Amino acid sequence: MKVIDQDLLEKVIIERSRTSHKGDYGRLLLLGGTYPYGGAIIMAALAAVKSGAGLVTVGTDRENIPALHNHLPEAMAFSLQDQQLLKEQLEKEEVVLLGPGLRDNAFGEDIVKQVFASLSQNQILIVDGGALTIIARTSLSFPFNQLILTPHQKEWEKLSGITIEKQKEDATASALTSFPQGTILVEKGPATRIWQAGQSDYYQLQVGGPYQATGGMGDTLAGMIAGFAGQFRQTSLYERVTVATHLHSAIAQELAQEHYVVLPTEISNCLPKVMNKISQKRMG
């Protein structure tokens, strides 16, 4: 087991170049939030923007767009029912987050299939929430591109066939051999582990707790991972995902000193300040 330390945080979260622009910090496409789960994609988008993503576009139910823009005018948005626009967005985005609040029905399944069929090898795909459930049910094959999976224990049980009580290190390492080489797995649980298929070792969080047991916590983590994946390219994708996952729980742990329960949106709101502090330490 590898430890996530301050050196790794400072390696990933670096000060921005004075000559950079929004195009340098990732073009992200977030897909989900179909009725009645509209809040999920809003929380994911909030986390992505707050973590520094350059351009964030959200595909969701048309009825959900006013609520999204009310919370986050910085994000662009379009209706998931607009197939042509979805096709165009999938072709140009660098990072695609699929699944927060995506309902497990025929429409959701069509979205997952279209995403899988459209992506190229140089695009990063993060699969979360409803998309994981759809994939487990339909036995769809994952595309062979840069793949990040973020299942909680029940979703991992559906994907891997490993029951929750048997989700030990050896079982997960064995199951990962059937996934595309290089797949990054964020195995969420009381002690979240971050794996990369083909590597025997893994990172395990030493922060976090039951104050995070709130709806939307996973959506926020997925948005943070998407935000980090689109920037910090001086480090590996695995390191970016690991630091995003750590920071999500580390901020929650800090907030829990004064709060019985931590809301996911509060984590997002703290992100810019915490990330700035880490980047300044590296410069100091």
CSV table of N, CA and C in Angstrom, one decimal, residues 107-219:
chain,number,residue,atom,x,y,z
A,107,PHE,N,-33.2,5.1,-22.2
A,107,PHE,CA,-32.5,6.3,-22.6
A,107,PHE,C,-31.1,6.3,-22.1
A,108,GLY,N,-30.9,6.0,-20.8
A,108,GLY,CA,-29.6,6.0,-20.2
A,108,GLY,C,-28.7,5.0,-20.9
A,109,GLU,N,-29.2,3.9,-21.2
A,109,GLU,CA,-28.4,2.8,-21.9
A,109,GLU,C,-28.0,3.3,-23.3
A,110,ASP,N,-28.9,4.0,-24.0
A,110,ASP,CA,-28.5,4.6,-25.3
A,110,ASP,C,-27.4,5.6,-25.2
A,111,ILE,N,-27.4,6.4,-24.1
A,111,ILE,CA,-26.4,7.4,-23.9
A,111,ILE,C,-25.0,6.7,-23.7
A,112,VAL,N,-25.0,5.7,-22.8
A,112,VAL,CA,-23.8,5.0,-22.5
A,112,VAL,C,-23.2,4.4,-23.8
A,113,LYS,N,-24.1,3.8,-24.6
A,113,LYS,CA,-23.6,3.1,-25.9
A,113,LYS,C,-23.1,4.2,-26.8
A,114,GLN,N,-23.7,5.3,-26.9
A,114,GLN,CA,-23.2,6.4,-27.8
A,114,GLN,C,-21.9,6.9,-27.4
A,115,VAL,N,-21.7,7.1,-26.1
A,115,VAL,CA,-20.4,7.5,-25.6
A,115,VAL,C,-19.3,6.5,-25.9
A,116,PHE,N,-19.6,5.2,-25.6
A,116,PHE,CA,-18.6,4.2,-25.8
A,116,PHE,C,-18.2,4.1,-27.3
A,117,ALA,N,-19.2,4.3,-28.2
A,117,ALA,CA,-18.9,4.2,-29.6
A,117,ALA,C,-18.2,5.4,-30.2
A,118,SER,N,-18.3,6.6,-29.5
A,118,SER,CA,-17.8,7.8,-30.0
A,118,SER,C,-16.4,8.2,-29.6
A,119,LEU,N,-15.9,7.7,-28.5
A,119,LEU,CA,-14.6,8.2,-27.9
A,119,LEU,C,-13.4,7.6,-28.6
A,120,SER,N,-12.4,8.4,-28.7
A,120,SER,CA,-11.1,8.0,-29.3
A,120,SER,C,-10.1,7.8,-28.2
A,121,GLN,N,-8.9,7.2,-28.6
A,121,GLN,CA,-7.9,6.8,-27.6
A,121,GLN,C,-7.3,7.9,-26.8
A,122,ASN,N,-7.4,9.1,-27.3
A,122,ASN,CA,-6.7,10.2,-26.6
A,122,ASN,C,-7.7,10.9,-25.6
A,123,GLN,N,-8.9,10.5,-25.5
A,123,GLN,CA,-9.8,11.1,-24.6
A,123,GLN,C,-9.9,10.3,-23.3
A,124,ILE,N,-10.1,11.0,-22.2
A,124,ILE,CA,-10.2,10.4,-20.9
A,124,ILE,C,-11.7,10.2,-20.6
A,125,LEU,N,-12.1,8.9,-20.2
A,125,LEU,CA,-13.4,8.6,-19.8
A,125,LEU,C,-13.5,8.2,-18.3
A,126,ILE,N,-14.4,9.0,-17.6
A,126,ILE,CA,-14.7,8.6,-16.2
A,126,ILE,C,-16.1,8.1,-16.1
A,127,VAL,N,-16.2,6.9,-15.6
A,127,VAL,CA,-17.6,6.3,-15.5
A,127,VAL,C,-18.0,6.2,-14.0
A,128,ASP,N,-19.2,6.7,-13.8
A,128,ASP,CA,-19.6,6.9,-12.4
A,128,ASP,C,-21.1,6.6,-12.3
A,129,GLY,N,-21.6,6.4,-11.1
A,129,GLY,CA,-23.0,6.4,-10.8
A,129,GLY,C,-23.9,5.4,-11.7
A,130,GLY,N,-24.9,6.0,-12.3
A,130,GLY,CA,-25.9,5.3,-13.1
A,130,GLY,C,-25.2,4.6,-14.3
A,131,ALA,N,-24.2,5.1,-14.8
A,131,ALA,CA,-23.5,4.5,-16.0
A,131,ALA,C,-22.9,3.1,-15.5
A,132,LEU,N,-22.4,3.1,-14.3
A,132,LEU,CA,-21.8,1.8,-13.8
A,132,LEU,C,-22.9,0.8,-13.7
A,133,THR,N,-24.0,1.2,-13.2
A,133,THR,CA,-25.1,0.2,-13.0
A,133,THR,C,-25.6,-0.3,-14.4
A,134,ILE,N,-25.7,0.6,-15.4
A,134,ILE,CA,-26.1,0.2,-16.7
A,134,ILE,C,-25.1,-0.8,-17.3
A,135,ILE,N,-23.9,-0.5,-17.2
A,135,ILE,CA,-22.8,-1.3,-17.8
A,135,ILE,C,-22.8,-2.7,-17.1
A,136,ALA,N,-23.0,-2.8,-15.8
A,136,ALA,CA,-23.1,-4.1,-15.1
A,136,ALA,C,-24.3,-4.9,-15.6
A,137,ARG,N,-25.4,-4.2,-15.8
A,137,ARG,CA,-26.6,-4.9,-16.2
A,137,ARG,C,-26.5,-5.4,-17.6
A,138,THR,N,-25.9,-4.6,-18.5
A,138,THR,CA,-25.9,-5.0,-19.9
A,138,THR,C,-24.7,-5.7,-20.4
A,139,SER,N,-23.7,-5.8,-19.5
A,139,SER,CA,-22.4,-6.4,-19.8
A,139,SER,C,-21.7,-5.8,-21.0
A,140,LEU,N,-21.8,-4.5,-21.1
A,140,LEU,CA,-21.1,-3.8,-22.2
A,140,LEU,C,-19.6,-3.8,-22.0
A,141,SER,N,-18.9,-3.9,-23.0
A,141,SER,CA,-17.4,-3.9,-22.9
A,141,SER,C,-16.9,-2.4,-22.8
A,142,PHE,N,-16.0,-2.2,-21.9
A,142,PHE,CA,-15.4,-0.9,-21.8
A,142,PHE,C,-14.5,-0.6,-23.0
A,143,PRO,N,-14.5,0.7,-23.5
A,143,PRO,CA,-13.6,1.1,-24.6
A,143,PRO,C,-12.2,1.1,-24.1
A,144,PHE,N,-11.3,0.8,-25.0
A,144,PHE,CA,-9.9,0.8,-24.7
A,144,PHE,C,-9.2,2.2,-24.8
A,145,ASN,N,-9.7,3.0,-23.9
A,145,ASN,CA,-9.0,4.3,-23.9
A,145,ASN,C,-8.7,4.6,-22.4
A,146,GLN,N,-8.3,5.9,-22.1
A,146,GLN,CA,-8.0,6.2,-20.7
A,146,GLN,C,-9.2,6.2,-19.8
A,147,LEU,N,-9.3,5.1,-19.0
A,147,LEU,CA,-10.5,4.8,-18.3
A,147,LEU,C,-10.4,4.9,-16.8
A,148,ILE,N,-11.4,5.6,-16.2
A,148,ILE,CA,-11.4,5.8,-14.7
A,148,ILE,C,-12.8,5.3,-14.2
A,149,LEU,N,-12.8,4.4,-13.3
A,149,LEU,CA,-14.1,3.9,-12.7
A,149,LEU,C,-14.2,4.3,-11.3
A,150,THR,N,-15.4,4.8,-10.9
A,150,THR,CA,-15.5,5.3,-9.5
A,150,THR,C,-16.7,4.7,-8.8
A,151,PRO,N,-16.7,3.3,-8.6
A,151,PRO,CA,-17.8,2.7,-8.0
A,151,PRO,C,-17.8,2.7,-6.4
A,152,HIS,N,-19.0,2.8,-5.8
A,152,HIS,CA,-19.1,2.5,-4.4
A,152,HIS,C,-19.2,1.0,-4.3
A,153,GLN,N,-19.3,0.5,-3.0
A,153,GLN,CA,-19.1,-0.9,-2.8
A,153,GLN,C,-20.2,-1.8,-3.5
A,154,LYS,N,-21.4,-1.3,-3.6
A,154,LYS,CA,-22.5,-2.0,-4.3
A,154,LYS,C,-22.3,-2.0,-5.8
A,155,GLU,N,-21.9,-0.9,-6.3
A,155,GLU,CA,-21.6,-0.8,-7.8
A,155,GLU,C,-20.4,-1.7,-8.1
A,156,TRP,N,-19.4,-1.8,-7.3
A,156,TRP,CA,-18.2,-2.6,-7.5
A,156,TRP,C,-18.6,-4.1,-7.5
A,157,GLU,N,-19.6,-4.4,-6.6
A,157,GLU,CA,-20.1,-5.8,-6.5
A,157,GLU,C,-20.7,-6.2,-7.8
A,158,LYS,N,-21.5,-5.3,-8.4
A,158,LYS,CA,-22.2,-5.5,-9.7
A,158,LYS,C,-21.2,-5.7,-10.8
A,159,LEU,N,-20.2,-4.8,-10.8
A,159,LEU,CA,-19.2,-4.8,-11.9
A,159,LEU,C,-18.3,-6.0,-11.8
A,160,SER,N,-17.8,-6.3,-10.6
A,160,SER,CA,-16.7,-7.3,-10.4
A,160,SER,C,-17.2,-8.7,-10.0
A,161,GLY,N,-18.5,-8.8,-9.5
A,161,GLY,CA,-19.0,-10.0,-9.0
A,161,GLY,C,-18.5,-10.4,-7.6
A,162,ILE,N,-17.7,-9.4,-6.9
A,162,ILE,CA,-17.2,-9.6,-5.6
A,162,ILE,C,-18.2,-9.1,-4.6
A,163,THR,N,-18.7,-9.9,-3.7
A,163,THR,CA,-19.7,-9.4,-2.7
A,163,THR,C,-19.0,-8.4,-1.8
A,164,ILE,N,-19.7,-7.5,-1.2
A,164,ILE,CA,-19.1,-6.4,-0.4
A,164,ILE,C,-18.2,-7.0,0.7
A,165,GLU,N,-18.7,-8.0,1.4
A,165,GLU,CA,-17.9,-8.6,2.5
A,165,GLU,C,-16.6,-9.2,2.0
A,166,LYS,N,-16.4,-9.5,0.7
A,166,LYS,CA,-15.2,-10.2,0.2
A,166,LYS,C,-14.4,-9.2,-0.6
A,167,GLN,N,-14.7,-7.9,-0.5
A,167,GLN,CA,-13.9,-6.9,-1.3
A,167,GLN,C,-12.6,-6.6,-0.6
A,168,LYS,N,-11.7,-7.5,-0.6
A,168,LYS,CA,-10.4,-7.4,0.0
A,168,LYS,C,-9.4,-7.0,-1.1
A,169,GLU,N,-8.2,-6.7,-0.7
A,169,GLU,CA,-7.2,-6.3,-1.7
A,169,GLU,C,-6.9,-7.3,-2.8
A,170,ASP,N,-6.7,-8.6,-2.4
A,170,ASP,CA,-6.4,-9.6,-3.3
A,170,ASP,C,-7.5,-9.8,-4.3
A,171,ALA,N,-8.8,-9.8,-3.9
A,171,ALA,CA,-9.9,-10.0,-4.7
A,171,ALA,C,-10.0,-8.9,-5.8
A,172,THR,N,-9.8,-7.6,-5.4
A,172,THR,CA,-9.9,-6.5,-6.3
A,172,THR,C,-8.7,-6.6,-7.3
A,173,ALA,N,-7.5,-6.9,-6.8
A,173,ALA,CA,-6.4,-7.0,-7.7
A,173,ALA,C,-6.6,-8.0,-8.8
A,174,SER,N,-7.2,-9.1,-8.4
A,174,SER,CA,-7.5,-10.2,-9.3
A,174,SER,C,-8.6,-9.8,-10.3
A,175,ALA,N,-9.7,-9.1,-9.8
A,175,ALA,CA,-10.7,-8.7,-10.7
A,175,ALA,C,-10.3,-7.7,-11.8
A,176,LEU,N,-9.3,-6.8,-11.4
A,176,LEU,CA,-8.8,-5.8,-12.3
A,176,LEU,C,-8.1,-6.3,-13.5
A,177,THR,N,-7.7,-7.6,-13.4
A,177,THR,CA,-7.0,-8.1,-14.6
A,177,THR,C,-7.9,-8.3,-15.8
A,178,SER,N,-9.2,-8.3,-15.6
A,178,SER,CA,-10.2,-8.4,-16.7
A,178,SER,C,-10.6,-7.1,-17.3
A,179,PHE,N,-10.1,-6.0,-16.7
A,179,PHE,CA,-10.4,-4.7,-17.2
A,179,PHE,C,-9.3,-4.2,-18.2
A,180,PRO,N,-9.5,-3.2,-19.0
A,180,PRO,CA,-8.5,-2.7,-19.9
A,180,PRO,C,-7.2,-2.3,-19.2
A,181,GLN,N,-6.1,-2.6,-19.8
A,181,GLN,CA,-4.8,-2.3,-19.2
A,181,GLN,C,-4.7,-0.8,-18.9
A,182,GLY,N,-4.3,-0.4,-17.7
A,182,GLY,CA,-4.2,1.0,-17.3
A,182,GLY,C,-5.4,1.6,-16.7
A,183,THR,N,-6.5,0.8,-16.6
A,183,THR,CA,-7.8,1.3,-16.0
A,183,THR,C,-7.5,1.7,-14.6
A,184,ILE,N,-8.0,2.9,-14.2
A,184,ILE,CA,-7.9,3.4,-12.8
A,184,ILE,C,-9.2,3.2,-12.1
A,185,LEU,N,-9.1,2.5,-11.0
A,185,LEU,CA,-10.3,2.2,-10.2
A,185,LEU,C,-10.2,3.0,-8.8
A,186,VAL,N,-11.2,3.8,-8.6
A,186,VAL,CA,-11.4,4.4,-7.3
A,186,VAL,C,-12.5,3.6,-6.6
A,187,GLU,N,-12.0,2.7,-5.7
A,187,GLU,CA,-12.8,1.7,-5.0
A,187,GLU,C,-13.3,2.4,-3.7
A,188,LYS,N,-14.5,3.0,-3.8
A,188,LYS,CA,-15.0,3.8,-2.7
A,188,LYS,C,-15.5,3.0,-1.5
A,189,GLY,N,-15.2,3.4,-0.3
A,189,GLY,CA,-15.7,2.6,0.9
A,189,GLY,C,-15.1,3.3,2.1
A,190,PRO,N,-15.3,2.6,3.3
A,190,PRO,CA,-14.7,3.2,4.5
A,190,PRO,C,-13.3,3.5,4.5
A,191,ALA,N,-12.5,2.7,3.7
A,191,ALA,CA,-11.1,3.0,3.4
A,191,ALA,C,-10.9,3.0,1.9
A,192,THR,N,-11.2,4.0,1.2
A,192,THR,CA,-11.1,4.1,-0.2
A,192,THR,C,-9.7,3.7,-0.8
A,193,ARG,N,-9.7,2.9,-1.8
A,193,ARG,CA,-8.5,2.5,-2.4
A,193,ARG,C,-8.5,2.9,-3.9
A,194,ILE,N,-7.3,3.3,-4.3
A,194,ILE,CA,-7.1,3.8,-5.7
A,194,ILE,C,-6.1,2.9,-6.4
A,195,TRP,N,-6.6,2.2,-7.5
A,195,TRP,CA,-5.8,1.2,-8.1
A,195,TRP,C,-5.5,1.6,-9.6
A,196,GLN,N,-4.5,1.0,-10.2
A,196,GLN,CA,-4.4,1.0,-11.6
A,196,GLN,C,-4.1,-0.4,-12.1
A,197,ALA,N,-4.9,-0.8,-13.1
A,197,ALA,CA,-4.8,-2.2,-13.6
A,197,ALA,C,-3.4,-2.4,-14.2
A,198,GLY,N,-2.8,-3.5,-13.8
A,198,GLY,CA,-1.4,-3.8,-14.2
A,198,GLY,C,-0.4,-3.4,-13.2
A,199,GLN,N,-0.8,-2.7,-12.1
A,199,GLN,CA,0.1,-2.4,-11.0
A,199,GLN,C,-0.3,-3.2,-9.8
A,200,SER,N,0.6,-3.8,-9.1
A,200,SER,CA,0.3,-4.6,-7.9
A,200,SER,C,0.0,-3.8,-6.7
A,201,ASP,N,0.6,-2.6,-6.6
A,201,ASP,CA,0.4,-1.7,-5.4
A,201,ASP,C,-0.8,-0.8,-5.6
A,202,TYR,N,-1.2,-0.1,-4.6
A,202,TYR,CA,-2.4,0.8,-4.7
A,202,TYR,C,-2.2,1.9,-3.6
A,203,TYR,N,-3.0,2.9,-3.7
A,203,TYR,CA,-3.1,4.0,-2.7
A,203,TYR,C,-4.3,3.7,-1.8
A,204,GLN,N,-4.2,4.0,-0.6
A,204,GLN,CA,-5.4,3.9,0.3
A,204,GLN,C,-5.5,5.2,1.1
A,205,LEU,N,-6.7,5.8,1.2
A,205,LEU,CA,-7.0,7.0,1.9
A,205,LEU,C,-6.8,6.8,3.4
A,206,GLN,N,-6.2,7.7,4.1
A,206,GLN,CA,-6.0,7.8,5.5
A,206,GLN,C,-6.9,8.9,6.1
A,207,VAL,N,-7.8,9.5,5.3
A,207,VAL,CA,-8.6,10.5,5.7
A,207,VAL,C,-10.1,10.2,5.4
A,208,GLY,N,-11.0,10.9,6.0
A,208,GLY,CA,-12.4,10.7,5.7
A,208,GLY,C,-13.1,10.0,6.8
A,209,GLY,N,-14.5,10.0,6.7
A,209,GLY,CA,-15.2,9.4,7.8
A,209,GLY,C,-16.7,9.4,7.5
A,210,PRO,N,-17.6,9.0,8.5
A,210,PRO,CA,-19.0,8.9,8.4
A,210,PRO,C,-19.7,10.2,8.1
A,211,TYR,N,-19.1,11.3,8.4
A,211,TYR,CA,-19.7,12.6,8.1
A,211,TYR,C,-19.9,12.8,6.6
A,212,GLN,N,-19.3,12.0,5.8
A,212,GLN,CA,-19.4,12.1,4.4
A,212,GLN,C,-20.6,11.2,3.8
A,213,ALA,N,-21.3,10.5,4.7
A,213,ALA,CA,-22.4,9.7,4.3
A,213,ALA,C,-23.6,10.5,3.9
A,214,THR,N,-23.6,11.2,2.8
A,214,THR,CA,-24.6,12.1,2.4
A,214,THR,C,-24.8,12.0,0.9
A,215,GLY,N,-26.0,12.1,0.4
A,215,GLY,CA,-26.2,12.0,-1.0
A,215,GLY,C,-25.5,13.1,-1.8
A,216,GLY,N,-24.9,12.7,-2.9
A,216,GLY,CA,-24.1,13.7,-3.7
A,216,GLY,C,-22.6,13.7,-3.4
A,217,MET,N,-22.2,13.0,-2.4
A,217,MET,CA,-20.7,12.9,-2.1
A,217,MET,C,-19.9,12.3,-3.3
A,218,GLY,N,-20.5,11.2,-3.8
A,218,GLY,CA,-19.8,10.6,-4.9
A,218,GLY,C,-19.8,11.4,-6.2
A,219,ASP,N,-20.9,12.1,-6.4
A,219,ASP,CA,-21.0,13.0,-7.6
A,219,ASP,C,-19.9,14.1,-7.5
